[in-house]
Coordinates of C-alpha atoms and ligand atoms in Angstrom, one line a residue:
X127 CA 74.5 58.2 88.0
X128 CA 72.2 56.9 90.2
X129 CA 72.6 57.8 94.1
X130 CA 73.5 54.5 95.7
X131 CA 76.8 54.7 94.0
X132 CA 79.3 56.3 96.0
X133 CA 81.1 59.2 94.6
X134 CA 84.8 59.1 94.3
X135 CA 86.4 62.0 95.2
X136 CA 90.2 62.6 95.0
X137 CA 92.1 63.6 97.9
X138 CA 92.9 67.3 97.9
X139 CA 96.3 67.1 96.3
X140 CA 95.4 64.9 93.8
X141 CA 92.6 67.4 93.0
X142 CA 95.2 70.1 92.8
X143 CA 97.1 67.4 90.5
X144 CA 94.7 66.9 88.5
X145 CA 93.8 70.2 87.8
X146 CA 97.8 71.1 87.0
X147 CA 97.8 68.6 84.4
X148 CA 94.8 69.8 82.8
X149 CA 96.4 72.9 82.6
X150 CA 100.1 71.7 81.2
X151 CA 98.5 69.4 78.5
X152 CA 98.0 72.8 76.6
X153 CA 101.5 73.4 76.8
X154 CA 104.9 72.4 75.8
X155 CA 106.5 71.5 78.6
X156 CA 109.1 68.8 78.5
X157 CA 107.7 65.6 80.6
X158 CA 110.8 66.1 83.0
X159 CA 109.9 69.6 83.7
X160 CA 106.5 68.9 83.7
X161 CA 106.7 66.2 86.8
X162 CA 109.7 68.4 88.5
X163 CA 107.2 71.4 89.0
X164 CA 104.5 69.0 89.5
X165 CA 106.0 67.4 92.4
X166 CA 106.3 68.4 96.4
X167 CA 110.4 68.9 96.6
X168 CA 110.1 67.7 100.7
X169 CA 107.5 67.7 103.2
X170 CA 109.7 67.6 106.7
X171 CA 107.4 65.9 109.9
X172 CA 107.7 66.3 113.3
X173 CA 106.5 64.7 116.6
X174 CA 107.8 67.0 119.7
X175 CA 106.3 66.6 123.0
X176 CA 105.5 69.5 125.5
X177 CA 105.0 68.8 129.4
X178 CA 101.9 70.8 130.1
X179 CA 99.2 69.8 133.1
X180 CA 101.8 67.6 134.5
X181 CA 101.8 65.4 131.6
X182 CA 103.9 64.9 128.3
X183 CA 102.1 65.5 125.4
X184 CA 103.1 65.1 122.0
X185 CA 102.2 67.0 119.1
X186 CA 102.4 66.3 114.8
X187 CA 103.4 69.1 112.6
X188 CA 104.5 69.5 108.7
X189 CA 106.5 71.9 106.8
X190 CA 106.4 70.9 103.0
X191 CA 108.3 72.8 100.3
X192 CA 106.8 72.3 97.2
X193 CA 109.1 74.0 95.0
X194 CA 112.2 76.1 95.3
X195 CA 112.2 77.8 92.0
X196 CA 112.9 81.1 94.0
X197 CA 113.7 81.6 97.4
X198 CA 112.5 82.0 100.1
X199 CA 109.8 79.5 100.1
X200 CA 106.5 81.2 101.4
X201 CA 103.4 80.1 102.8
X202 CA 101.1 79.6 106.2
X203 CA 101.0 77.4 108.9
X204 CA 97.9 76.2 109.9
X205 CA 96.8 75.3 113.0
X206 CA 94.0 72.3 113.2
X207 CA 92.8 69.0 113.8
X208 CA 92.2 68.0 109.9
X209 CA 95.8 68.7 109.2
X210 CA 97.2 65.8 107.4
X211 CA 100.4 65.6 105.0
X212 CA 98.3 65.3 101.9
X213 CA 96.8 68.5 102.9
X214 CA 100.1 70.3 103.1
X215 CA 101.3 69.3 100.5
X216 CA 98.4 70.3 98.2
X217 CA 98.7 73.7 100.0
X218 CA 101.9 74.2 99.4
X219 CA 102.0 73.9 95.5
X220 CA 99.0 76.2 95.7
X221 CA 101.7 78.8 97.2
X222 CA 103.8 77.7 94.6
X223 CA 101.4 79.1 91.6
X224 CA 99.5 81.8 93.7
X225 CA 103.2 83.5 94.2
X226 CA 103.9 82.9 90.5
X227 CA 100.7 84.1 89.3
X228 CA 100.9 87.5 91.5
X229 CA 104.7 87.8 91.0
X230 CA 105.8 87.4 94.7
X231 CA 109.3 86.0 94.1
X232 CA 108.7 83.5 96.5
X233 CA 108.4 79.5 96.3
X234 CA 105.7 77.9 97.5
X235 CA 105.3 76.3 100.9
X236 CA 103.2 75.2 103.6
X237 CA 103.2 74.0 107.3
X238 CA 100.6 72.3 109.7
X239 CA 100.1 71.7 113.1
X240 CA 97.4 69.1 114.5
X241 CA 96.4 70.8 117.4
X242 CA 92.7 72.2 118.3
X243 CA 93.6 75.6 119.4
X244 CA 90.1 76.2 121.7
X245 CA 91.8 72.8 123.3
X246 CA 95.1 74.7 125.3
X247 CA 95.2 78.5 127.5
X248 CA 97.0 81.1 125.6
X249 CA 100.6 80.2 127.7
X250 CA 100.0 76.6 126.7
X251 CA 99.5 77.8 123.1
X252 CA 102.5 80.0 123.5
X253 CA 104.5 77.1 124.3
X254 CA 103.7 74.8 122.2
X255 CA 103.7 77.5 118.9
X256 CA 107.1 78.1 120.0
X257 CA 108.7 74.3 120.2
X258 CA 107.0 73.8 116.9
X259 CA 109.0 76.9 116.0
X260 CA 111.9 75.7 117.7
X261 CA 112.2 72.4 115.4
X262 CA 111.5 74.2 112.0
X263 CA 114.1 76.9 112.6
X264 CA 116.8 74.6 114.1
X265 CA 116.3 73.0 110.5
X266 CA 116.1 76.5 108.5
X267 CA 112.9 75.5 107.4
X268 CA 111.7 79.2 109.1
X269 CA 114.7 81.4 107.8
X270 CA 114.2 85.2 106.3
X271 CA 116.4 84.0 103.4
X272 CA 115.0 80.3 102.9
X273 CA 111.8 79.9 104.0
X274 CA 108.7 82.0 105.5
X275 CA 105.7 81.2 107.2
X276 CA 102.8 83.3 107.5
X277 CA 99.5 82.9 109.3
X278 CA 96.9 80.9 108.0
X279 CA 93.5 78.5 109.4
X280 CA 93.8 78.6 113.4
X281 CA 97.1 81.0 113.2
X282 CA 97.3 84.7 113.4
X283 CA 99.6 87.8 114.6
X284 CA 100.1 86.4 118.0
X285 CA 101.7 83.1 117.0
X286 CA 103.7 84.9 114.5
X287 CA 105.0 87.3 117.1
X288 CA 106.1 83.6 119.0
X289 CA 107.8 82.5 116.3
X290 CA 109.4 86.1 114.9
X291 CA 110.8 85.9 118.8
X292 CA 111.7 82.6 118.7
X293 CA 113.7 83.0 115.7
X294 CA 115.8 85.8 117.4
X295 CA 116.1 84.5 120.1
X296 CA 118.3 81.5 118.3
X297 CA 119.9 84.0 115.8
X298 CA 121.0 86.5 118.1
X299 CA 122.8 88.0 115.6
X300 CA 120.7 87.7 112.2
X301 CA 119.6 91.4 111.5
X302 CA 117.5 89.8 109.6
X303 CA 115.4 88.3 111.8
X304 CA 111.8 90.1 111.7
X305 CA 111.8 89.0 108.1
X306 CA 112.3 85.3 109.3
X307 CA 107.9 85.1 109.2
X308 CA 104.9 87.6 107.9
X309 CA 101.5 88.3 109.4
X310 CA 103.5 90.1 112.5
X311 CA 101.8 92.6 114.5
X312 CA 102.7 96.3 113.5
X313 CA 104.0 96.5 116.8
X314 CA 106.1 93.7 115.9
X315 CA 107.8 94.3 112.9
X316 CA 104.6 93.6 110.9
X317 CA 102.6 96.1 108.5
X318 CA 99.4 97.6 108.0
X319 CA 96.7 96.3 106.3
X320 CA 98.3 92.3 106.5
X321 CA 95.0 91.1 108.5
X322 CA 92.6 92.4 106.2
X323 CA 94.8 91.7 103.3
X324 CA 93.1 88.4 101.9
X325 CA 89.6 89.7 102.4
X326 CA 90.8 93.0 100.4
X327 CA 92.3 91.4 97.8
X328 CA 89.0 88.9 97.2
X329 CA 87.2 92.6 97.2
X330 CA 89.6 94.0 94.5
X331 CA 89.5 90.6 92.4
X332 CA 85.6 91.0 92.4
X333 CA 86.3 94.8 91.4
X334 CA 88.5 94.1 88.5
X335 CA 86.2 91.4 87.4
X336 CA 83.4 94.0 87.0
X337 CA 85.4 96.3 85.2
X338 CA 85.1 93.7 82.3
X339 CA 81.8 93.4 81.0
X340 CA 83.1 90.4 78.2
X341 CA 83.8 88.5 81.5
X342 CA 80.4 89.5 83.3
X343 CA 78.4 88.3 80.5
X344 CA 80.1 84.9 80.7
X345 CA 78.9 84.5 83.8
X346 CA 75.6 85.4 83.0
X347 CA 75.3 88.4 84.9
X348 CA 75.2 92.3 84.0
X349 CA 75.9 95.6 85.5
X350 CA 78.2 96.3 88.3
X351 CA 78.8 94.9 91.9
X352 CA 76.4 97.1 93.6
X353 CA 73.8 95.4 94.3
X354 CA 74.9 91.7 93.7
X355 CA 73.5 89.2 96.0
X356 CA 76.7 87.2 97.7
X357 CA 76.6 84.2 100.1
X358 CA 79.6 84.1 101.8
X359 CA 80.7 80.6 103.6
X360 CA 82.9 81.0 106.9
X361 CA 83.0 84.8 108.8
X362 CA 86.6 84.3 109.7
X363 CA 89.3 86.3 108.8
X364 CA 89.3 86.4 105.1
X365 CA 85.5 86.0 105.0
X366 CA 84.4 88.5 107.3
X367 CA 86.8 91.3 105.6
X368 CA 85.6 90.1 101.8
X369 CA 81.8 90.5 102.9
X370 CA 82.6 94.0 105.2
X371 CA 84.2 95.6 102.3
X372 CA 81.8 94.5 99.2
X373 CA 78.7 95.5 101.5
X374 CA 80.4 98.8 103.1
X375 CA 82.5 100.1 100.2
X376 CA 80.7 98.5 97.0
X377 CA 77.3 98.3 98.0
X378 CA 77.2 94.3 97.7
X379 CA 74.3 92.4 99.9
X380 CA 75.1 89.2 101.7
X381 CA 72.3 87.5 101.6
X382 CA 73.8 84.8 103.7
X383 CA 76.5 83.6 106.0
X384 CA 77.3 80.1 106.0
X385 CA 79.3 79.0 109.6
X386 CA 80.1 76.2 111.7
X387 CA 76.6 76.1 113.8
X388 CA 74.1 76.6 110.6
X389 CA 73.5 79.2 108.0
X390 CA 71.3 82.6 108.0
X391 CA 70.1 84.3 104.9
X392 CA 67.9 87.1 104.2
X393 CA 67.2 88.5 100.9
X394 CA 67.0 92.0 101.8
X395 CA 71.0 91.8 103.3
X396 CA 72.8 90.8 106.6
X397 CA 74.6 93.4 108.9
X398 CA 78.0 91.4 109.0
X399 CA 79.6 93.7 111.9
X400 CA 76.4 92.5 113.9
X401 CA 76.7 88.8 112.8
X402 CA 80.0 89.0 113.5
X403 CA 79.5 90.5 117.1
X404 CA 76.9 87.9 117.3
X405 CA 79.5 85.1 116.9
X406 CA 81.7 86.3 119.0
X407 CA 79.4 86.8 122.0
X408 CA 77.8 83.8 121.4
X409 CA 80.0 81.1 119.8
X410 CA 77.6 81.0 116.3
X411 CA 75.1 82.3 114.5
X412 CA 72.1 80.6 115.5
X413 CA 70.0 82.9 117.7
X414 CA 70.8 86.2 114.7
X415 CA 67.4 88.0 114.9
X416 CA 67.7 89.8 111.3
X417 CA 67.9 86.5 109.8
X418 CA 66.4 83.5 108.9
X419 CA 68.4 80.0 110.3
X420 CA 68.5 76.6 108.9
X421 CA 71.1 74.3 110.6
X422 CA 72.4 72.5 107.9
X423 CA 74.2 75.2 106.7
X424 CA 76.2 73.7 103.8
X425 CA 72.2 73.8 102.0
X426 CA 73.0 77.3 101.6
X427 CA 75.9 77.1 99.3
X428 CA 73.1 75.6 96.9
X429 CA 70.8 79.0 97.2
X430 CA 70.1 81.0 94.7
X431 CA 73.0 84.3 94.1
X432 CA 74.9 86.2 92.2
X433 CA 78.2 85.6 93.8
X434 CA 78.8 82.3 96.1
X435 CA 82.5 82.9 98.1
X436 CA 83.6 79.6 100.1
X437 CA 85.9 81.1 102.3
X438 CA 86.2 78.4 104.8
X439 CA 87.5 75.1 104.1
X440 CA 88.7 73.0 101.3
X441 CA 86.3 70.5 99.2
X442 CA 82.9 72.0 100.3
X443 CA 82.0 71.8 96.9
X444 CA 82.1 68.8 95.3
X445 CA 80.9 65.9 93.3
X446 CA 78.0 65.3 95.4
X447 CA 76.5 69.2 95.9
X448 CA 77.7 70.6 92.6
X449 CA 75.1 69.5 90.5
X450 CA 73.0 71.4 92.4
X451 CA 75.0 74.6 92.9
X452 CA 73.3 77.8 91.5
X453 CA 75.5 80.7 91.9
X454 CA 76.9 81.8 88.5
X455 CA 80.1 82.9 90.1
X456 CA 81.9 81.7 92.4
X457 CA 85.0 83.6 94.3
X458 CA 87.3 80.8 95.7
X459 CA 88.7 82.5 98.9
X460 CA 89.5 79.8 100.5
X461 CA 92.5 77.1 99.7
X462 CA 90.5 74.3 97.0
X463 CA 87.1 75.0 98.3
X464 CA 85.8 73.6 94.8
X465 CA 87.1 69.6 93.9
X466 CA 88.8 68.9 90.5
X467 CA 85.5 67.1 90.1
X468 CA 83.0 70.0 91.2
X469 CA 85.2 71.9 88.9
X470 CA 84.5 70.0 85.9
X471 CA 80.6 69.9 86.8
X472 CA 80.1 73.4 87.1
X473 CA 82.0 74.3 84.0
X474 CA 79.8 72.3 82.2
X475 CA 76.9 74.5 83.6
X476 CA 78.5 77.5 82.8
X477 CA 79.4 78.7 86.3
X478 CA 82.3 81.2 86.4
X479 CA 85.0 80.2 89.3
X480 CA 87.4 83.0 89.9
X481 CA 90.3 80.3 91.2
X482 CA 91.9 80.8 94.5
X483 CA 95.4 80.7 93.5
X484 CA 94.4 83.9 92.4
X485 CA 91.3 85.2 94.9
X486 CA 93.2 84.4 97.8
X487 CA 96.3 85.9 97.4
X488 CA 96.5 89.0 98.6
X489 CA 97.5 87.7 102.1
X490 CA 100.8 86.6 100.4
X491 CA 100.9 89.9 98.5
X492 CA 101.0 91.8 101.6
X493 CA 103.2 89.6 103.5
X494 CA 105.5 90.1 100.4
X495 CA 105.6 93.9 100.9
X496 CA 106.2 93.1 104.7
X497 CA 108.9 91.1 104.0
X498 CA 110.6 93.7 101.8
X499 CA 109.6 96.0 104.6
X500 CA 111.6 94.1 106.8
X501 CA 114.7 93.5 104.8
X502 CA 114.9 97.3 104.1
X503 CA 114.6 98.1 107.9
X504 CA 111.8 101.1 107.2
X505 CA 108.3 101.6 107.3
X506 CA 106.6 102.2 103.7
X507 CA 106.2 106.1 103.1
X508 CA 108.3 107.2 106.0
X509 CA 111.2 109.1 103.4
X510 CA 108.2 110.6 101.1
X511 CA 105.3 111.4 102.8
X512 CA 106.1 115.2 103.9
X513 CA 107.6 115.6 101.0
X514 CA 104.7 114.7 98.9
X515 CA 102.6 116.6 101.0
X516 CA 105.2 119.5 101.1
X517 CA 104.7 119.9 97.3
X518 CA 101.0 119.2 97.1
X519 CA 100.6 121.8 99.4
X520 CA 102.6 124.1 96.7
X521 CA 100.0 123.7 93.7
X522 CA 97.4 124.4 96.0
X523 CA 99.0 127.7 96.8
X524 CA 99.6 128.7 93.6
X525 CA 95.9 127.8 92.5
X526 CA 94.5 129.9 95.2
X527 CA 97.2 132.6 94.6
X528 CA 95.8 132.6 91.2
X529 CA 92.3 132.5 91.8
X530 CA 92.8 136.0 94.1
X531 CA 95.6 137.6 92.0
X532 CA 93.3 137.4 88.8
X533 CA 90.1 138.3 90.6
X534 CA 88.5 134.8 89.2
X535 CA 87.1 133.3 92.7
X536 CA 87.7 130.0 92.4
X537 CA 87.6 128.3 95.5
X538 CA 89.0 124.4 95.8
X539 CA 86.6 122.2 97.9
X540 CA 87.7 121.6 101.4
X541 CA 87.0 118.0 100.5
X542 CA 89.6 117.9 97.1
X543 CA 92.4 120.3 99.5
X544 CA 91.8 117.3 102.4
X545 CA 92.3 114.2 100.1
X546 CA 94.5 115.8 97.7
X547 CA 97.1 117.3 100.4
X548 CA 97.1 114.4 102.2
X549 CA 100.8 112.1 101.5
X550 CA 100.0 108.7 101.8
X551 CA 100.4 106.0 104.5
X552 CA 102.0 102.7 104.9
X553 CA 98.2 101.4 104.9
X554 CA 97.2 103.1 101.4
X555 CA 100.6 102.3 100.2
X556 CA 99.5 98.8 100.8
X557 CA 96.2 98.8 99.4
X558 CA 97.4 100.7 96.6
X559 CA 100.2 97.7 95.9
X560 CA 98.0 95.1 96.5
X561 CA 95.3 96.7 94.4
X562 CA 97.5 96.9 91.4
X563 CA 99.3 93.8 91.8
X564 CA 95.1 92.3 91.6
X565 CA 94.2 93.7 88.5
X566 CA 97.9 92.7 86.8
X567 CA 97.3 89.1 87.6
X568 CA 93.8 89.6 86.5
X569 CA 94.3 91.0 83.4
X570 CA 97.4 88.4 82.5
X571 CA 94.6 85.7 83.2
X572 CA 91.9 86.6 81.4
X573 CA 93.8 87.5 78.7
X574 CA 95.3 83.8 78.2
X575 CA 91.4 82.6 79.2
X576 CA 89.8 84.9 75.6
X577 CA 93.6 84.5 73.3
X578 CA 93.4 80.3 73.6
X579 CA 90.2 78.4 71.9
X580 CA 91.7 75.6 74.4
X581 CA 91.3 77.4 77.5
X582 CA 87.5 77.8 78.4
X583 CA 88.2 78.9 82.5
X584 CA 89.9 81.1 84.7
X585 CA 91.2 78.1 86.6
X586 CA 93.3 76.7 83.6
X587 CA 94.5 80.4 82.4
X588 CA 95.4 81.1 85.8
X589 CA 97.6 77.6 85.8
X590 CA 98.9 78.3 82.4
X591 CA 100.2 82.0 83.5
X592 CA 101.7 80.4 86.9
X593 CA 103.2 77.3 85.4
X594 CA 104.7 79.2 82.7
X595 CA 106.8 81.2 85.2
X596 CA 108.0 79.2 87.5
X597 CA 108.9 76.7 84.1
X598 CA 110.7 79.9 83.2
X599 CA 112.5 80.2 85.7
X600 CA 114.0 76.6 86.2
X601 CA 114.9 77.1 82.6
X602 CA 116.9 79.9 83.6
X603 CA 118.7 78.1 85.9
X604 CA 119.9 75.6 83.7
X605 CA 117.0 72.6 84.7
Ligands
LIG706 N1 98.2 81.5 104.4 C1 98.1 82.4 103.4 C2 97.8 81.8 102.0 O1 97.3 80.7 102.0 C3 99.2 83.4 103.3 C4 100.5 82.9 103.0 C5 101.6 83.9 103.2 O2 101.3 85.1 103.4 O3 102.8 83.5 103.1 O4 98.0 82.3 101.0

């Protein structure tokens, strides 16, 4: 191809299309129930205005439900200027298969709001969050039992304290209502570890991956994460908790940081607290001493790695860069970060692409157990905790009764008695969940990905495993 030809890229959800129907050729679907899980069931829009600074403004937003196979629906609601219907919509049947593929027995959905947050005050945001709120409710398309938004791009636990309280404040007398939206502050009705919950789970998708040395090898790589150079694009939420916990608990480098104003990298590893303390005193990253800066960032997705995570936006990669991509894995955190098209070039070259339905998931694990949280009307742990302590604390008695009785000396090591005696908290009770419910999904992937000569990538394993499930399902109910 030579470069004056322009390169025609699909719009997002006819990448994620595409990509589904790559993955249902290789199965036997009937074309009816093929096209009804294919298809976005309704995407509701709405144009409210709000009088703020003496003026009436008026504002877009989207809720698309992409398939109801279970209910509630689930999925974020981003908060941006780039949010379009085609966007949601592709969003929302990525919540469709990342809840299948995990076993959150949600549906998938998505919602939207164009609005530049760094645009309004936080009273203006407050109103505005909650009149978009307002019009999704009074339609039950934010309901504990129908449908469940999250945070997502722009969004976090303040907005979904607005909209838990707006919720109750129009169902007065749902008991319910807590579990009407996830992402919550604990102080709020939400749970531990649901911020860092999508970051974590990219760290134990990247741990279960190098557990596997088969899967390693495909890649082209060897040995364990320690040590693996990683360029991570976008220190937001997701991002900056990924790159904290594979450089602080698995001895990962980040050898670069891709954001908005410009990239840094340095070979020898980048402090992501002090980037990140960086940003926020200074709006960027250009300035970081302990690192080199080149302002066209997006270059740096194309530098050499181990382990490239987009964690920003959708369709960085694409037709145009991927030729020239080198990372031999790539960790989609992000929502479609890599183009059906970018897909298809990189497989060619070998590249591994752990797929986001699956990478990214762990925010909608978590909001799962905060959900169930909220339905059951306690706290994680709060029944066993003394009790498992209460018990622990008997074996180390009779150990150390032992040890004296029989004159044998053994002393346990303050740091076993510590850990071991310790019951465990909503927050490892979490982790441990979310943990285990990344190396399942995992393990049912890769397993399709080396059973099937016709599935050469985690992408279309990943689609066959999700796609099954929900197809299940509708069978079940007669469809
Ligand atoms: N917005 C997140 C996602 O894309 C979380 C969704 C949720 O927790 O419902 O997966």
């Amino acid at each position: 191809m030579t470069s004056q030809q322009p390169i025609k890229e699909p719009s997002f959800r006819e990448s994620v299309d595409m990509m589904f129907n790559r993955a249902v050729a290789l199965m036997d679907l009937s074309p009816g129930l093929e096209e009804k899980i294919r298809v976005c069931n309704a995407t509701y829009t709405v144009r409210f205005g709000v009088r703020l600074r003496g003026a009436i403004h008026t504002f877009t937003g989207y809720r698309s439900v992409h398939s109801e196979h279970m209910e509630p629906v689930k999925g974020g609601i981003r908060f941006a200027m780039a949010v379009n219907q085609d966007e949601v919509e592709a969003l929302a049947a990525l919540m469709t298969y990342k809840c299948a593929l995990v076993e959150a027995p949600f549906g998938g959905s998505k919602g939207g709001l164009r609005i530049n947050p760094g645009d309004w005050d936080d009273h203006e945001m407050e109103l505005i969050t909650r009149r978009f709120a307002y019009e999704l409710i009074k339609r039950d398309l934010i309901n504990p039992a129908q449908n469940v938004p999250a945070p997502d791009m722009g969004t976090g636990e303040r907005e979904m304290a607005w909209i838990a309280d707006q919720y109750k404040r129009m169902n007065t007398t749902d008991i319910n209502g807590a579990a009407c939206v996830t992402g919550k502050p604990p102080n709020a009705g939400g749970i531990a570890g649901r911020v860092e919950a999508t970051g974590r789970g990219v760290q134990y998708a990247l741990q279960e991956f190098f557990r596997h040395p088969e899967d390693i090898a495909v890649a082209g790589l060897s040995g364990k994460l320690e040590g693996k150079r990683i360029i991570v694009q976008g220190l937001g939420n997701v991002g900056y908790h990924a790159a904290k916990f594979l450089s602080d608990e698995d001895g990962a480098l980040i050898t670069g940081v891709i954001e908005r104003d410009g990239a840094l990298h340095n070979e020898k590893g980048i402090d992501v607290e002090a980037v990140r303390a960086w940003i926020v005193k200074h709006g960027g990253v250009s300035g970081f001493p302990d690192a080199s800066h080149r302002a066209d960032g997006a270059t740096l997705l194309e530098a050499e790695c181990d382990i490239l995570i987009p964690a920003a936006l959708e369709g960085v990669i694409n037709m145009e860069n991927a030729p020239r991509i080198e990372a031999p894995l790539i960790i989609e955190a992000a929502n479609g970060p890599v183009t059906a098209g970018a897909d298809e070039i990189l497989r060619d070259k070998g590249c591994v692409i752990i797929p986001d339905m699956y990478a990214n998931a762990g925010g909608v694990t978590v909001s799962y157990f905060e959900w169930v949280k909220n339905l059951s009307h306690i706290r994680f742990g709060r029944m066993q905790r003394r009790q498992e302590e209460a018990r622990h604390q008997l074996v180390v008695d009779e150990l150390e009764r032992l040890s004296s009785d029989k004159g044998l000396g053994w002393s346990l090591s303050p740091n076993f008695k510590e850990k071991y005696l310790r019951g465990a908290d909503e927050l490892e009770l979490v982790r441990s969940g979310l943990d285990d419910t990344m190396r399942a999904a995992y393990q049912a992937m890769r397993e399709v990905w080396h059973s099937r000569d016709d599935v050469h990538d985690l992408r279309t394993a990943a689609y066959l495993v999700s796609i099954r499930k929900v197809a299940d399902s509708y069978r079940a109910k007669g469809l």
